[in-house]
Amino acid sequence: MAGAVPVFNLAHPHLPLQVVEPRSAEEAVRVVRDAAARGERVYPVGTGHGWTHAIEGGVALLTRRLAGVVVDAGMQVARIGAGATWADVLAAAAPHGLAPLAGSAPGVGAVGYLLGGGLSPLGRSFGWASDFVRSAEIVTGRGELLTVSATSHPDLFAALLGGKHLPGVVTSVELGLVELATVYGGGLFFDAADAERVLTEWAVWSALVPDQVNTSAALMRLPDLDTVPTPLRGRFVVHLRLAVVGDAQLAAALVEPLRKLADPIVDTVAELPVAALGAIHADPDQPMPALEAGALLRDFDPAAAAALLAVAGPQVEVPLAVVEVRRLGGRLARAPQRPDSVLGRDAAYGLFVVSAPVPELFAGPVPTAVAALATAMAPWASGGFQPNFVGSLNQPTALDGAWPAGVRERLEHVREHHDPAGVIGH
């Protein structure tokens, strides 16, 4: 039956011929087989930020009823349904002193995030979230229900770990958890007048911090709305995000140089229960229209900070709500213990841009601003992309050459074998 497609990003109107909500993997099998018999495509729609372009025709398969999280504390594993969000997983794991490597926005669907590798605010300390996936249940484009792991259908499993656009619908995963009850984290918000000093010094500081420190810096143009804390409404701010794993006193000492850069407008950095991980980035949780783009950087030094501020700083009128630079490296750079398809292990930083939520600006001013930003950051760009941070403002070919040739060939072989008719759309 036709119906609405519930998505976070309202920039793209979705017009599938049919919307279905299977309640089990077996029902998902029937959906895929029926669509294949009719010659239609199936578009999996998760519970997170989702699609970067419009779905037109075919079947939108909503995973939100494939929810549920079961934690085995003894094995430090969670079985996560495709409809579960990171908020669900964090809440289920926290009573056991355990945590998943969740994303910065707890409302994001856990499974879709894992399929792109999964960059957590805890990533430098523990690695990519997909490194902790132990197995997955997937309905292939052939209509087969498979349980895949490092020893069962290993090629498909390796594609699942970061390959993003898979030849099937993942209905659940088993994910390893880490022992972690608290984190020293939050945000430091600095005024526009301090932007140059703060971003420049953060670039130097972030390059030297140990693996226990996770951090990003965001240039933000905040709206004058009740949903924004009063001191920040209608302002340009530099938001330094922090998550330090370990003793809170030692963590505070590591963060202290940032607090001394200027007087923060707001300082929310403190010891947090790990279930409150979303408070670090404080991402919006209500649907809105926005265009996005991302790229990987080989470095972000003071010259890069100056170049970024020249095209997106407080003195420039640009329709960009957020321009974030996230420190990678640490255990994110660690070689995988098994074959996978994760992109970003060799990058030092990641760049991510979110437009102002003003559709009237999407056709001209937003792409123009992002193009200027891409030109300014080109000397530091690695040429690579992280699939969870590629948006509609990226070139359509952004991911085509992102994977190394050997990995790309393996992904193509897996798609041809498990979805020869191209039933699954992404």
Tab-separated table of C-alpha atoms in Angstrom:
chain	number	residue	atom	x	y	z
A	1	MET	CA	0.000	0.000	0.000
A	2	ALA	CA	1.156	3.552	-0.681
A	3	GLY	CA	1.884	5.843	2.194
A	4	ALA	CA	4.272	8.344	3.701
A	5	VAL	CA	7.972	7.655	4.106
A	6	PRO	CA	9.084	8.913	7.531
A	7	VAL	CA	12.554	10.408	7.185
A	8	PHE	CA	14.661	12.900	9.119
A	9	ASN	CA	15.774	14.943	6.125
A	10	LEU	CA	12.754	16.624	4.542
A	11	ALA	CA	14.684	18.023	1.566
A	12	HIS	CA	13.812	15.095	-0.677
A	13	PRO	CA	10.149	14.200	-1.354
A	14	HIS	CA	9.839	10.415	-1.636
A	15	LEU	CA	7.325	8.942	-4.084
A	16	PRO	CA	7.453	5.139	-3.915
A	17	LEU	CA	4.628	3.121	-5.421
A	18	GLN	CA	4.297	1.167	-2.192
A	19	VAL	CA	5.345	1.487	1.446
A	20	VAL	CA	5.662	-1.672	3.536
A	21	GLU	CA	6.650	-2.270	7.150
A	22	PRO	CA	7.646	-5.903	7.743
A	23	ARG	CA	7.604	-7.106	11.344
A	24	SER	CA	10.034	-9.998	10.842
A	25	ALA	CA	12.869	-11.077	8.604
A	26	GLU	CA	10.537	-13.602	7.008
A	27	GLU	CA	8.107	-10.838	6.060
A	28	ALA	CA	11.009	-8.884	4.577
A	29	VAL	CA	11.844	-11.947	2.463
A	30	ARG	CA	8.317	-11.945	1.048
A	31	VAL	CA	8.498	-8.227	0.275
A	32	VAL	CA	11.750	-8.643	-1.666
A	33	ARG	CA	10.536	-11.724	-3.557
A	34	ASP	CA	7.222	-10.113	-4.478
A	35	ALA	CA	8.909	-6.945	-5.700
A	36	ALA	CA	11.408	-8.946	-7.736
A	37	ALA	CA	8.565	-10.895	-9.343
A	38	ARG	CA	6.943	-7.605	-10.393
A	39	GLY	CA	10.227	-6.202	-11.675
A	40	GLU	CA	10.297	-3.469	-9.014
A	41	ARG	CA	13.103	-2.254	-6.808
A	42	VAL	CA	13.111	-2.351	-3.006
A	43	TYR	CA	14.494	0.676	-1.135
A	44	PRO	CA	15.403	-0.013	2.515
A	45	VAL	CA	14.522	2.962	4.722
A	46	GLY	CA	16.001	2.963	8.212
A	47	THR	CA	15.185	5.059	11.233
A	48	GLY	CA	18.054	7.542	10.976
A	49	HIS	CA	19.110	10.427	8.760
A	50	GLY	CA	18.695	8.242	5.710
A	51	TRP	CA	18.410	9.014	2.047
A	52	THR	CA	20.356	11.723	0.234
A	53	HIS	CA	18.074	11.699	-2.822
A	54	ALA	CA	14.420	11.043	-3.577
A	55	ILE	CA	12.937	7.561	-3.880
A	56	GLU	CA	10.821	7.407	-7.028
A	57	GLY	CA	8.713	4.334	-7.720
A	58	GLY	CA	9.340	0.864	-6.363
A	59	VAL	CA	8.801	-0.310	-2.795
A	60	ALA	CA	9.982	1.608	0.272
A	61	LEU	CA	10.711	-1.013	2.919
A	62	LEU	CA	10.599	0.629	6.350
A	63	THR	CA	12.663	-1.186	8.962
A	64	ARG	CA	11.232	0.591	12.003
A	65	ARG	CA	9.096	-2.404	13.079
A	66	LEU	CA	12.137	-4.667	12.986
A	67	ALA	CA	13.128	-3.162	16.301
A	68	GLY	CA	14.229	-4.570	19.607
A	69	VAL	CA	17.537	-4.775	21.457
A	70	VAL	CA	18.627	-7.768	23.538
A	71	VAL	CA	21.842	-7.506	25.567
A	72	ASP	CA	23.876	-10.525	26.677
A	73	ALA	CA	25.961	-8.913	29.394
A	74	GLY	CA	28.110	-12.000	29.933
A	75	MET	CA	29.124	-12.117	26.267
A	76	GLN	CA	29.172	-8.292	25.973
A	77	VAL	CA	26.983	-8.511	22.889
A	78	ALA	CA	23.771	-6.812	21.782
A	79	ARG	CA	21.399	-8.211	19.166
A	80	ILE	CA	20.007	-5.152	17.429
A	81	GLY	CA	17.000	-5.054	15.126
A	82	ALA	CA	17.204	-2.890	12.028
A	83	GLY	CA	14.541	-0.567	13.421
A	84	ALA	CA	16.459	0.202	16.614
A	85	THR	CA	18.140	3.548	17.212
A	86	TRP	CA	21.331	4.170	19.125
A	87	ALA	CA	19.243	5.606	21.951
A	88	ASP	CA	17.610	2.169	22.258
A	89	VAL	CA	20.974	0.389	22.334
A	90	LEU	CA	22.573	2.828	24.776
A	91	ALA	CA	19.627	2.474	27.165
A	92	ALA	CA	19.718	-1.328	26.998
A	93	ALA	CA	23.488	-1.591	27.501
A	94	ALA	CA	24.035	1.056	30.198
A	95	PRO	CA	22.582	-0.907	33.171
A	96	HIS	CA	25.284	-3.527	32.553
A	97	GLY	CA	28.143	-1.031	32.512
A	98	LEU	CA	28.440	-1.547	28.756
A	99	ALA	CA	28.192	0.719	25.729
A	100	PRO	CA	28.036	0.491	21.935
A	101	LEU	CA	30.153	2.732	19.747
A	102	ALA	CA	27.072	4.807	18.989
A	103	GLY	CA	26.925	7.787	16.697
A	104	SER	CA	26.797	11.430	17.729
A	105	ALA	CA	22.997	11.531	17.236
A	106	PRO	CA	21.189	8.888	19.345
A	107	GLY	CA	18.149	9.070	17.072
A	108	VAL	CA	20.129	7.621	14.161
A	109	GLY	CA	19.350	4.037	13.206
A	110	ALA	CA	22.018	1.675	14.471
A	111	VAL	CA	22.170	-0.676	11.499
A	112	GLY	CA	22.452	1.859	8.674
A	113	TYR	CA	25.228	3.619	10.579
A	114	LEU	CA	27.124	0.336	11.012
A	115	LEU	CA	26.906	-0.421	7.299
A	116	GLY	CA	28.934	2.721	6.585
A	117	GLY	CA	31.613	1.868	9.133
A	118	GLY	CA	30.210	3.862	12.045
A	119	LEU	CA	32.218	6.874	13.252
A	120	SER	CA	31.480	7.286	16.964
A	121	PRO	CA	32.379	10.172	19.287
A	122	LEU	CA	34.338	7.363	21.010
A	123	GLY	CA	36.006	6.145	17.806
A	124	ARG	CA	39.579	7.325	18.422
A	125	SER	CA	39.553	5.361	21.664
A	126	PHE	CA	38.003	2.114	20.380
A	127	GLY	CA	37.892	2.065	16.560
A	128	TRP	CA	35.131	1.932	13.962
A	129	ALA	CA	31.804	0.635	15.203
A	130	SER	CA	31.710	-1.952	12.412
A	131	ASP	CA	34.881	-3.492	13.880
A	132	PHE	CA	32.592	-4.787	16.648
A	133	VAL	CA	29.964	-6.409	14.402
A	134	ARG	CA	30.000	-10.167	14.989
A	135	SER	CA	27.281	-11.288	12.609
A	136	ALA	CA	24.291	-10.003	10.672
A	137	GLU	CA	21.035	-11.255	9.240
A	138	ILE	CA	20.356	-10.088	5.679
A	139	VAL	CA	17.687	-10.624	3.039
A	140	THR	CA	19.530	-10.634	-0.277
A	141	GLY	CA	18.242	-9.362	-3.594
A	142	ARG	CA	17.662	-13.008	-4.513
A	143	GLY	CA	15.173	-13.225	-1.641
A	144	GLU	CA	17.416	-15.440	0.503
A	145	LEU	CA	17.639	-14.963	4.273
A	146	LEU	CA	21.271	-15.396	5.318
A	147	THR	CA	23.191	-15.123	8.567
A	148	VAL	CA	26.642	-13.818	7.686
A	149	SER	CA	29.840	-13.609	9.723
A	150	ALA	CA	33.594	-13.942	9.302
A	151	THR	CA	33.088	-17.700	8.808
A	152	SER	CA	29.696	-17.774	7.063
A	153	HIS	CA	29.477	-16.000	3.687
A	154	PRO	CA	32.673	-14.061	4.552
A	155	ASP	CA	32.704	-12.021	1.311
A	156	LEU	CA	29.207	-10.693	1.978
A	157	PHE	CA	30.137	-10.060	5.620
A	158	ALA	CA	33.210	-8.051	4.582
A	159	ALA	CA	31.014	-5.999	2.238
A	160	LEU	CA	28.594	-5.339	5.087
A	161	LEU	CA	31.400	-3.870	7.215
A	162	GLY	CA	31.585	-0.433	5.643
A	163	GLY	CA	30.393	-1.223	2.113
A	164	LYS	CA	27.176	0.708	2.790
A	165	HIS	CA	25.229	-0.023	-0.428
A	166	LEU	CA	24.597	-3.729	0.001
A	167	PRO	CA	22.824	-6.288	-2.174
A	168	GLY	CA	20.187	-6.834	0.463
A	169	VAL	CA	18.197	-5.618	3.456
A	170	VAL	CA	19.936	-6.093	6.809
A	171	THR	CA	17.304	-7.038	9.387
A	172	SER	CA	19.501	-7.402	12.495
A	173	VAL	CA	23.095	-7.464	13.706
A	174	GLU	CA	25.018	-8.843	16.655
A	175	LEU	CA	27.342	-6.167	17.972
A	176	GLY	CA	30.114	-6.362	20.543
A	177	LEU	CA	29.959	-3.813	23.364
A	178	VAL	CA	32.722	-2.117	25.353
A	179	GLU	CA	33.007	-1.807	29.120
A	180	LEU	CA	32.275	1.850	29.722
A	181	ALA	CA	29.934	3.554	32.180
A	182	THR	CA	30.969	7.218	31.956
A	183	VAL	CA	32.799	9.595	29.668
A	184	TYR	CA	34.185	13.074	30.291
A	185	GLY	CA	32.484	15.006	27.547
A	186	GLY	CA	30.324	17.822	26.309
A	187	GLY	CA	30.835	21.041	24.408
A	188	LEU	CA	32.634	24.362	24.685
A	189	PHE	CA	30.850	27.149	22.779
A	190	PHE	CA	32.921	30.197	21.870
A	191	ASP	CA	31.845	33.544	20.442
A	192	ALA	CA	32.462	34.605	16.838
A	193	ALA	CA	35.064	37.128	18.021
A	194	ASP	CA	37.192	34.238	19.284
A	195	ALA	CA	36.744	32.033	16.220
A	196	GLU	CA	40.197	32.533	14.692
A	197	ARG	CA	42.112	31.851	17.887
A	198	VAL	CA	39.934	28.939	18.973
A	199	LEU	CA	39.929	27.075	15.657
A	200	THR	CA	43.649	27.673	15.051
A	201	GLU	CA	44.673	26.474	18.511
A	202	TRP	CA	42.254	23.536	18.347
A	203	ALA	CA	43.971	22.451	15.109
A	204	VAL	CA	47.331	22.360	16.893
A	205	TRP	CA	45.946	20.744	20.064
A	206	SER	CA	43.895	18.076	18.270
A	207	ALA	CA	46.893	16.872	16.276
A	208	LEU	CA	48.760	16.019	19.488
A	209	VAL	CA	46.118	14.520	21.786
A	210	PRO	CA	46.299	10.863	22.862
A	211	ASP	CA	43.851	8.230	21.654
A	212	GLN	CA	41.660	8.625	24.727
A	213	VAL	CA	40.620	12.070	23.439
A	214	ASN	CA	37.843	12.324	20.834
A	215	THR	CA	37.089	15.763	19.466
A	216	SER	CA	35.635	17.854	16.668
A	217	ALA	CA	35.204	21.558	15.968
A	218	ALA	CA	32.110	22.997	14.347
A	219	LEU	CA	31.391	26.442	12.960
A	220	MET	CA	27.698	26.908	13.660
A	221	ARG	CA	25.142	29.506	12.677
A	222	LEU	CA	22.395	28.958	15.215
A	223	PRO	CA	18.806	30.103	14.679
A	224	ASP	CA	16.969	32.390	17.067
A	225	LEU	CA	14.564	29.680	18.226
A	226	ASP	CA	13.320	28.388	21.564
A	227	THR	CA	14.954	25.014	20.844
A	228	VAL	CA	18.394	26.684	21.123
A	229	PRO	CA	19.756	27.488	24.620
A	230	THR	CA	19.176	31.173	25.355
A	231	PRO	CA	22.861	32.284	25.411
A	232	LEU	CA	23.408	30.779	21.952
A	233	ARG	CA	20.289	31.887	20.073
A	234	GLY	CA	20.871	33.665	16.783
A	235	ARG	CA	24.663	33.549	17.123
A	236	PHE	CA	27.670	32.313	15.222
A	237	VAL	CA	29.668	30.049	17.521
A	238	VAL	CA	32.621	27.700	17.430
A	239	HIS	CA	31.524	24.503	19.123
A	240	LEU	CA	34.347	22.267	20.359
A	241	ARG	CA	32.998	18.751	20.990
A	242	LEU	CA	34.849	16.499	23.424
A	243	ALA	CA	34.669	12.936	24.680
A	244	VAL	CA	37.577	11.778	26.807
A	245	VAL	CA	37.719	8.172	27.967
A	246	GLY	CA	39.316	7.513	31.345
A	247	ASP	CA	39.765	9.174	34.717
A	248	ALA	CA	37.744	12.401	34.900
A	249	GLN	CA	40.494	14.367	36.658
A	250	LEU	CA	43.083	13.462	34.024
A	251	ALA	CA	40.514	14.148	31.312
A	252	ALA	CA	39.851	17.625	32.701
A	253	ALA	CA	43.583	18.353	32.564
A	254	LEU	CA	43.681	17.367	28.891
A	255	VAL	CA	40.767	19.710	28.120
A	256	GLU	CA	41.999	22.639	30.221
A	257	PRO	CA	44.092	24.248	27.409
A	258	LEU	CA	40.894	24.685	25.396
A	259	ARG	CA	39.046	26.301	28.276
A	260	LYS	CA	41.856	28.865	28.533
A	261	LEU	CA	41.631	29.956	24.907
A	262	ALA	CA	38.766	32.351	25.673
A	263	ASP	CA	35.737	32.569	27.928
A	264	PRO	CA	33.204	30.012	26.655
A	265	ILE	CA	29.671	31.264	26.220
A	266	VAL	CA	28.532	27.830	27.399
A	267	ASP	CA	30.604	24.999	28.891
A	268	THR	CA	28.818	21.652	29.182
A	269	VAL	CA	31.927	19.464	29.534
A	270	ALA	CA	31.660	17.200	32.571
A	271	GLU	CA	31.558	13.544	33.517
A	272	LEU	CA	28.539	12.032	31.751
A	273	PRO	CA	26.840	8.654	31.889
A	274	VAL	CA	27.653	6.990	28.574
A	275	ALA	CA	23.909	6.723	27.846
A	276	ALA	CA	23.997	10.545	27.518
A	277	LEU	CA	26.533	10.387	24.657
A	278	GLY	CA	24.221	12.438	22.439
A	279	ALA	CA	24.679	15.484	24.670
A	280	ILE	CA	28.234	15.909	23.372
A	281	HIS	CA	27.298	17.007	19.850
A	282	ALA	CA	23.729	17.995	20.777
A	283	ASP	CA	22.572	17.335	17.207
A	284	PRO	CA	19.009	18.382	16.275
A	285	ASP	CA	16.457	15.639	16.857
A	286	GLN	CA	13.526	17.014	14.843
A	287	PRO	CA	13.104	16.429	11.079
A	288	MET	CA	14.112	19.305	8.824
A	289	PRO	CA	15.198	19.928	5.224
A	290	ALA	CA	18.956	20.158	4.667
A	291	LEU	CA	21.630	19.419	2.081
A	292	GLU	CA	24.914	17.819	3.126
A	293	ALA	CA	28.428	17.083	1.911
A	294	GLY	CA	31.538	15.479	3.325
A	295	ALA	CA	35.176	14.705	2.568
A	296	LEU	CA	38.215	13.183	4.242
A	297	LEU	CA	41.286	15.275	5.024
A	298	ARG	CA	44.919	14.216	5.312
A	299	ASP	CA	45.591	17.062	7.760
A	300	PHE	CA	44.052	20.114	9.410
A	301	ASP	CA	46.723	22.600	10.448
A	302	PRO	CA	46.565	26.330	11.252
A	303	ALA	CA	46.718	27.174	7.541
A	304	ALA	CA	43.703	24.927	6.955
A	305	ALA	CA	41.864	26.653	9.811
A	306	ALA	CA	42.556	30.029	8.190
A	307	ALA	CA	41.341	28.781	4.815
A	308	LEU	CA	38.157	27.404	6.363
A	309	LEU	CA	37.404	30.623	8.214
A	310	ALA	CA	38.001	32.673	5.059
A	311	VAL	CA	35.038	31.017	3.322
A	312	ALA	CA	32.817	29.964	6.261
A	313	GLY	CA	33.818	32.160	9.198
A	314	PRO	CA	31.661	34.739	11.005
A	315	GLN	CA	32.581	37.544	8.616
A	316	VAL	CA	31.102	35.655	5.624
A	317	GLU	CA	27.390	35.415	4.845
A	318	VAL	CA	26.893	31.797	3.783
A	319	PRO	CA	23.801	29.545	4.041
A	320	LEU	CA	25.637	26.841	6.004
A	321	ALA	CA	24.291	25.798	9.392
A	322	VAL	CA	27.229	23.591	10.377
A	323	VAL	CA	30.762	23.109	9.091
A	324	GLU	CA	32.426	20.416	11.173
A	325	VAL	CA	36.011	19.165	11.257
A	326	ARG	CA	36.332	15.895	13.170
A	327	ARG	CA	39.631	14.453	14.395
A	328	LEU	CA	40.154	10.886	13.185
A	329	GLY	CA	43.272	8.774	13.715
A	330	GLY	CA	43.897	6.933	16.964
A	331	ARG	CA	42.336	3.484	16.874
A	332	LEU	CA	40.320	4.521	13.836
A	333	ALA	CA	43.615	4.165	11.943
A	334	ARG	CA	44.204	0.634	13.225
A	335	ALA	CA	44.323	-2.081	10.549
A	336	PRO	CA	41.236	-4.323	10.591
A	337	GLN	CA	41.503	-7.750	12.181
A	338	ARG	CA	39.481	-9.260	9.318
A	339	PRO	CA	38.591	-8.207	5.759
A	340	ASP	CA	36.217	-5.257	5.625
A	341	SER	CA	35.239	-2.288	3.439
A	342	VAL	CA	35.654	0.615	5.859
A	343	LEU	CA	36.822	3.929	4.411
A	344	GLY	CA	38.669	6.532	6.480
A	345	ARG	CA	41.326	4.545	8.331
A	346	ASP	CA	44.058	6.527	6.555
A	347	ALA	CA	42.530	9.989	7.088
A	348	ALA	CA	43.550	12.401	9.827
A	349	TYR	CA	40.330	14.453	9.845
A	350	GLY	CA	36.858	14.412	8.356
A	351	LEU	CA	34.981	17.445	7.002
A	352	PHE	CA	31.181	17.583	7.069
A	353	VAL	CA	28.841	20.377	5.965
A	354	VAL	CA	25.120	20.850	6.635
A	355	SER	CA	23.215	23.606	4.871
A	356	ALA	CA	20.796	26.024	6.431
A	357	PRO	CA	17.312	24.409	6.455
A	358	VAL	CA	15.979	26.848	3.858
A	359	PRO	CA	14.808	25.080	0.663
A	360	GLU	CA	14.681	28.373	-1.240
A	361	LEU	CA	18.495	28.455	-1.052
A	362	PHE	CA	19.100	24.875	-2.177
A	363	ALA	CA	19.267	25.511	-5.922
A	364	GLY	CA	21.970	28.185	-5.991
A	365	PRO	CA	23.420	29.759	-2.833
A	366	VAL	CA	24.008	26.505	-0.939
A	367	PRO	CA	25.885	24.649	-3.727
A	368	THR	CA	27.890	27.815	-4.425
A	369	ALA	CA	28.960	28.081	-0.779
A	370	VAL	CA	29.896	24.400	-0.596
A	371	ALA	CA	31.874	24.612	-3.849
A	372	ALA	CA	33.859	27.544	-2.427
A	373	LEU	CA	34.496	25.525	0.724
A	374	ALA	CA	35.669	22.502	-1.294
A	375	THR	CA	38.066	24.701	-3.260
A	376	ALA	CA	39.459	26.260	-0.103
A	377	MET	CA	40.035	22.879	1.561
A	378	ALA	CA	41.391	21.115	-1.537
A	379	PRO	CA	45.060	21.378	-0.445
A	380	TRP	CA	44.240	19.292	2.643
A	381	ALA	CA	41.723	16.897	1.089
A	382	SER	CA	42.790	13.273	0.744
A	383	GLY	CA	40.474	12.649	-2.202
A	384	GLY	CA	38.601	10.084	-0.142
A	385	PHE	CA	35.118	10.010	1.320
A	386	GLN	CA	33.411	8.311	4.271
A	387	PRO	CA	30.083	6.890	3.038
A	388	ASN	CA	28.088	7.934	6.110
A	389	PHE	CA	29.179	11.533	5.446
A	390	VAL	CA	28.471	11.759	1.722
A	391	GLY	CA	25.418	13.847	0.900
A	392	SER	CA	23.505	15.249	-2.031
A	393	LEU	CA	25.950	18.171	-2.305
A	394	ASN	CA	28.806	15.795	-3.072
A	395	GLN	CA	29.479	14.998	-6.696
A	396	PRO	CA	27.454	11.961	-7.873
A	397	THR	CA	30.753	10.147	-8.460
A	398	ALA	CA	32.098	10.815	-4.946
A	399	LEU	CA	31.928	7.197	-3.854
A	400	ASP	CA	32.643	5.589	-7.222
A	401	GLY	CA	36.397	5.681	-6.739
A	402	ALA	CA	36.472	6.001	-2.964
A	403	TRP	CA	37.194	2.343	-2.293
A	404	PRO	CA	40.570	0.913	-3.364
A	405	ALA	CA	40.364	-1.045	-6.614
A	406	GLY	CA	40.575	-4.437	-4.920
A	407	VAL	CA	37.815	-3.609	-2.441
A	408	ARG	CA	35.634	-2.060	-5.141
A	409	GLU	CA	35.950	-5.190	-7.294
A	410	ARG	CA	35.026	-7.353	-4.309
A	411	LEU	CA	31.958	-5.210	-3.579
A	412	GLU	CA	30.840	-5.400	-7.205
A	413	HIS	CA	31.276	-9.183	-7.214
A	414	VAL	CA	29.207	-9.505	-4.022
A	415	ARG	CA	26.413	-7.370	-5.492
A	416	GLU	CA	26.391	-9.332	-8.750
A	417	HIS	CA	26.240	-12.648	-6.889
A	418	HIS	CA	23.587	-11.789	-4.277
A	419	ASP	CA	21.497	-9.301	-6.284
A	420	PRO	CA	22.055	-10.032	-9.985
A	421	ALA	CA	18.800	-8.334	-11.018
A	422	GLY	CA	19.533	-5.148	-9.022
A	423	VAL	CA	16.404	-5.492	-6.886
A	424	ILE	CA	17.812	-3.577	-3.897
A	425	GLY	CA	18.049	0.169	-4.459
A	426	HIS	CA	20.330	2.532	-2.510
